[in-house]
Coordinates of C-alpha atoms in Angstrom, one line a residue:
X1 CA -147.0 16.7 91.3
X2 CA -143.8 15.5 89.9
X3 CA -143.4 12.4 88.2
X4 CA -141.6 9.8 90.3
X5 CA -139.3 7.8 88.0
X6 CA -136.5 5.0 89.3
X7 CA -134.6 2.5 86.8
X8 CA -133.7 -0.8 88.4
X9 CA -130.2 -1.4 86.8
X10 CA -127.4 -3.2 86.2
X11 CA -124.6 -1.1 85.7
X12 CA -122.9 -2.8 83.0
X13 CA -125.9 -3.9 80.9
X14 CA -126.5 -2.2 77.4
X15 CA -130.0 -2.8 77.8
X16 CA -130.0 -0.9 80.8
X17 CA -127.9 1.6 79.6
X18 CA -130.6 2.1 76.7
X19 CA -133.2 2.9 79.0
X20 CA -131.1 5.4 81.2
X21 CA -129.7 7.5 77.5
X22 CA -133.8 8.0 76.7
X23 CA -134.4 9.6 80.1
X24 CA -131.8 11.8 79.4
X25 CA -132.5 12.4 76.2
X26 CA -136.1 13.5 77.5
X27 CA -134.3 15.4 79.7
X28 CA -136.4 13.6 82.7
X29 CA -135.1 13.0 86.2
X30 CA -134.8 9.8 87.6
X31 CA -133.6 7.4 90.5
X32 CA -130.9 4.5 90.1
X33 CA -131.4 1.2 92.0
X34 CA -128.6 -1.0 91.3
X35 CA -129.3 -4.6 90.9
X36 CA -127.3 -7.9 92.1
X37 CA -128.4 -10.4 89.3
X38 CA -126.6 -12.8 91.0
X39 CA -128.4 -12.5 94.0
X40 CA -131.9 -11.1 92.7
X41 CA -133.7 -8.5 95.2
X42 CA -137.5 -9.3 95.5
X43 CA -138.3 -6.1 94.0
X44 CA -137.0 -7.8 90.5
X45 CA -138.9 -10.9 91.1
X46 CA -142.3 -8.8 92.4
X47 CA -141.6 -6.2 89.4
X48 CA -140.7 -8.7 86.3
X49 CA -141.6 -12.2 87.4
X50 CA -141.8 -13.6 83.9
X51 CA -138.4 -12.7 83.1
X52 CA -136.9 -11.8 86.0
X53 CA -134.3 -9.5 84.3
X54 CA -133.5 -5.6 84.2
X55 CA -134.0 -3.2 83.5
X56 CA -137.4 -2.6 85.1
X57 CA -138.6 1.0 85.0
X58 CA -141.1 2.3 87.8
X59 CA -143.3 5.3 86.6
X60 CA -145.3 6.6 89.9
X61 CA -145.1 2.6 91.0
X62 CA -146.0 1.1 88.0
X63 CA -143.6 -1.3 87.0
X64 CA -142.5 -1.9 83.1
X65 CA -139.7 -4.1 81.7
X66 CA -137.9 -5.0 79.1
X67 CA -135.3 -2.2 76.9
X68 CA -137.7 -2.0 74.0
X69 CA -141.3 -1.8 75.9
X70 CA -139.8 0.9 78.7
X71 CA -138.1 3.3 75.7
X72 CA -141.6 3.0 73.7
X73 CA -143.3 3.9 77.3
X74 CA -141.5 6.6 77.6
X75 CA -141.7 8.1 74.3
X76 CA -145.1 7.7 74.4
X77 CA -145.4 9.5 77.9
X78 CA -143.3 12.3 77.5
X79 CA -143.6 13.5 74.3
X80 CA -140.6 15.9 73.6
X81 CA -137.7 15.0 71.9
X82 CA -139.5 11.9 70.0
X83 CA -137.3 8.7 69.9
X84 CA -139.1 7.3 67.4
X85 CA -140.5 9.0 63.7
X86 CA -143.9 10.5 63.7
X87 CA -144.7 9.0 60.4
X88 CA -146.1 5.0 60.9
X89 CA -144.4 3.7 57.9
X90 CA -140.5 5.5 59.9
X91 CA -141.8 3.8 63.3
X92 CA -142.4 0.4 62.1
X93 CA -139.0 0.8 59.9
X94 CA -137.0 1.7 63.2
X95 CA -138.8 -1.5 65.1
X96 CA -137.6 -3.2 62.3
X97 CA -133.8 -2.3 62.9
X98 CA -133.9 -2.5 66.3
X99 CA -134.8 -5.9 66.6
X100 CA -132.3 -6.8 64.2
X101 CA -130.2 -5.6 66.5
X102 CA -131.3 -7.9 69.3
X103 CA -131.9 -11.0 67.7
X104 CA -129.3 -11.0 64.8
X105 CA -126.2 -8.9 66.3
X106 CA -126.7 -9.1 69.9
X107 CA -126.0 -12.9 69.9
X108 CA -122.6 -12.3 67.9
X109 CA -120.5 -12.2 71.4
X110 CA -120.4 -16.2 70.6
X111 CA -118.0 -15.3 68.1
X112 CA -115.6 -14.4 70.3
X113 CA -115.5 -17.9 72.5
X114 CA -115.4 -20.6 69.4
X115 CA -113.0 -21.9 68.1
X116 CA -111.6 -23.1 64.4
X117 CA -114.0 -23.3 61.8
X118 CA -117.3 -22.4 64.0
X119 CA -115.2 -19.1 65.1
X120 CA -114.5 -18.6 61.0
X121 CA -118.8 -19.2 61.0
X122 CA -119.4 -17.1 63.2
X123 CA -117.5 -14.1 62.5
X124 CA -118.4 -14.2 58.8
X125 CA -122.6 -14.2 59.7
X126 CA -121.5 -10.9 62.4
X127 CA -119.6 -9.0 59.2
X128 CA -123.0 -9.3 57.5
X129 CA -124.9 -8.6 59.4
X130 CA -122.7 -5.2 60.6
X131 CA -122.6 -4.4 56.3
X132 CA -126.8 -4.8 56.8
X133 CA -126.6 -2.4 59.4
X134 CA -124.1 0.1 57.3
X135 CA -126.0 0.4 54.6
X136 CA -129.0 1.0 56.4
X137 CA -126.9 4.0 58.1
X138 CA -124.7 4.8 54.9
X139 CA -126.1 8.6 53.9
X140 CA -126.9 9.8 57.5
X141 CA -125.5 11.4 60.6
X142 CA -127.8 8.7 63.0
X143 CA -130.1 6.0 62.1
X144 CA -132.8 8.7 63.3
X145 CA -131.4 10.9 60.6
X146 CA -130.6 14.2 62.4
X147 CA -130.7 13.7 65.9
X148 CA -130.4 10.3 68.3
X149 CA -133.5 7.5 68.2
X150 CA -134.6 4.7 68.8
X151 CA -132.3 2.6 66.6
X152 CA -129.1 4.6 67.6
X153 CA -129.8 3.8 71.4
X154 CA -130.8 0.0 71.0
X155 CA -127.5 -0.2 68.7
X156 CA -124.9 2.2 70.1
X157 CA -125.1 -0.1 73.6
X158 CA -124.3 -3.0 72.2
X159 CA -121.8 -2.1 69.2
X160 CA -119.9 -0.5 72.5
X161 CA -119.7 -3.6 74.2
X162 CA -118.0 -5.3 71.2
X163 CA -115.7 -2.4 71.4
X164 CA -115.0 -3.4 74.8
X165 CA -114.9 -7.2 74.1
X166 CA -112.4 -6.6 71.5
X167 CA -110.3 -5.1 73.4
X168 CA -109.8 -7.7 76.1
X169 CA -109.5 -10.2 73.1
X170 CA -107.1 -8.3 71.2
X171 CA -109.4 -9.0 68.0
X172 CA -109.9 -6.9 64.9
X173 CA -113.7 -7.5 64.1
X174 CA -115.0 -4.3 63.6
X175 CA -112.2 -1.7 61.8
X176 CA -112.2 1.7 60.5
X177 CA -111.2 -0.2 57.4
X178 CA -113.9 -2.6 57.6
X179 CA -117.1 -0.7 58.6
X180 CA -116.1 2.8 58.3
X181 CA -119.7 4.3 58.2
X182 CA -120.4 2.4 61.6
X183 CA -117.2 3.7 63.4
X184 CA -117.3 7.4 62.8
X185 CA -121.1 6.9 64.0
X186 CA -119.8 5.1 67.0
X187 CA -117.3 7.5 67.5
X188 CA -119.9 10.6 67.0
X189 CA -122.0 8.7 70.0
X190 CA -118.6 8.4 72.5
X191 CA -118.6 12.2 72.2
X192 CA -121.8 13.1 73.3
X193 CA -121.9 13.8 76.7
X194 CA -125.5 12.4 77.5
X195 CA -124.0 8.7 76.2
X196 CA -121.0 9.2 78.3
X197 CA -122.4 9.7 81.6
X198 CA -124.6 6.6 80.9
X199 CA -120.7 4.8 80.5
X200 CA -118.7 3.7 83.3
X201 CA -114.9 4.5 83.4
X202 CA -113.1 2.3 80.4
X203 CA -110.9 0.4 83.1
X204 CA -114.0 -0.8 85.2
X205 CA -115.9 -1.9 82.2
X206 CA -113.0 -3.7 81.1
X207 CA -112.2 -5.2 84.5
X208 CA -116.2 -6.1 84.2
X209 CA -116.1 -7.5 80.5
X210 CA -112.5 -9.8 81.6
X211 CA -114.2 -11.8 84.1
X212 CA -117.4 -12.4 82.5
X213 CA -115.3 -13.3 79.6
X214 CA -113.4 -16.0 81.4
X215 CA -116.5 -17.5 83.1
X216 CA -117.9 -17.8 79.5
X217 CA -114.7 -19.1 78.2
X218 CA -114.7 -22.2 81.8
X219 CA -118.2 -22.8 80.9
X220 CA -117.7 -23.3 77.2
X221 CA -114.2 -25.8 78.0
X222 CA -116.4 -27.8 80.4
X223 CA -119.0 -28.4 77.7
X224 CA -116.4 -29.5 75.3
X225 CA -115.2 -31.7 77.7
X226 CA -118.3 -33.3 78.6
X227 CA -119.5 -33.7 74.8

């Protein structure tokens, strides 16, 4: 009997977007449910009630959520293609690095709605903590060494989504110039056709990234005003 697998997404979410690249990189099929976080099915709330967030992975009904804990799950359950180093010592190395990613870079997008000195902050902490990240990369084609893991995929998501954001801004954070190891290994992940078909089309992504940007940017003025 087949394994039943369905991903309970949102479309524009690099956490999501990690879960769906380690299917395909297991080469496993699977079933998209699309998610409106804005108006939250019951089969979020029933399936992640603590957090109440996607992605949420069911495996023959059994739920599991959270970016991290479903691409563990399914390197644990499928074998092939490991995400993550056999060797204890590589595994707990590429934990380390990918929650770096989560709880030191992912915050960074703050950088972009300051303003003055706290922006100057800001983007100082986020260029050292992308030179961490390049020198933990500098010598080697992916953070996995030969071939796509576990670090690559929590990374690659979000490093695109500051692509994205920098973009709409017009801002020059992260440069060939600047972080030159980190680019051509961004640009080696845009060319791999399994991370592109987790991507949607640059203009609806951007159309995406715009308005969430100017909600962010209303919220931030209203605080401002109210302090």
């Amino acid at each position: 009997m087949a394994d039943e697998i369905k991903l309970l997404r949102l479309w524009a979410s690099p956490f999501c977007q990690r879960v769906e690249l380690a299917l395909k990189l297991k080469g496993l099929q699977y079933q998209l449910i699309d998610e409106d976080i804005w108006n939250k099915s019951e089969l979020l709330l029933q399936s992640n009630p603590v957090h109440k967030k996607v992605p949420v992975l069911f495996h023959n009904g059994n739920a599991i959520a959270e970016s991290f804990v479903i691409m563990e799950y399914i390197d644990e359950t499928w074998k092939h293609t490991p995400l993550l180093p056999k060797h204890p010592h590589g595994r707990a190395n590429a934990r380390f690095w990918a929650n770096f990613v989560d709880e030191k870079v992912t915050i960074r997008c703050e950088c972009f709605l300051l303003k003055d000195k706290a922006q100057e902050d800001s983007i100082e902490l986020f260029s050292q903590q992308l030179k961490m990240l390049e020198a933990e990369l500098a010598g080697k084609d992916y953070f996995g060494g030969d071939s796509i893991g576990f670090v690559d995929i929590a990374a690659f998501f979000i490093m695109h989504v500051y692509g994205v954001v920098q973009e709409v801004k017009e801002a020059e954070l992260m440069t060939q110039e600047k972080f030159p190891v980190l680019v051509q290994w961004l640009a080696k992940l845009e060319a791999n056709d399994l991370v592109m078909e987790c991507l949607q089309p640059s203009e609806k992504h951007l159309a995406h990234v715009r308005a969430r940007l100017s909600v962010l940017d209303e919220e931030a003025a209203s605080k401002t005003k109210a302090a």
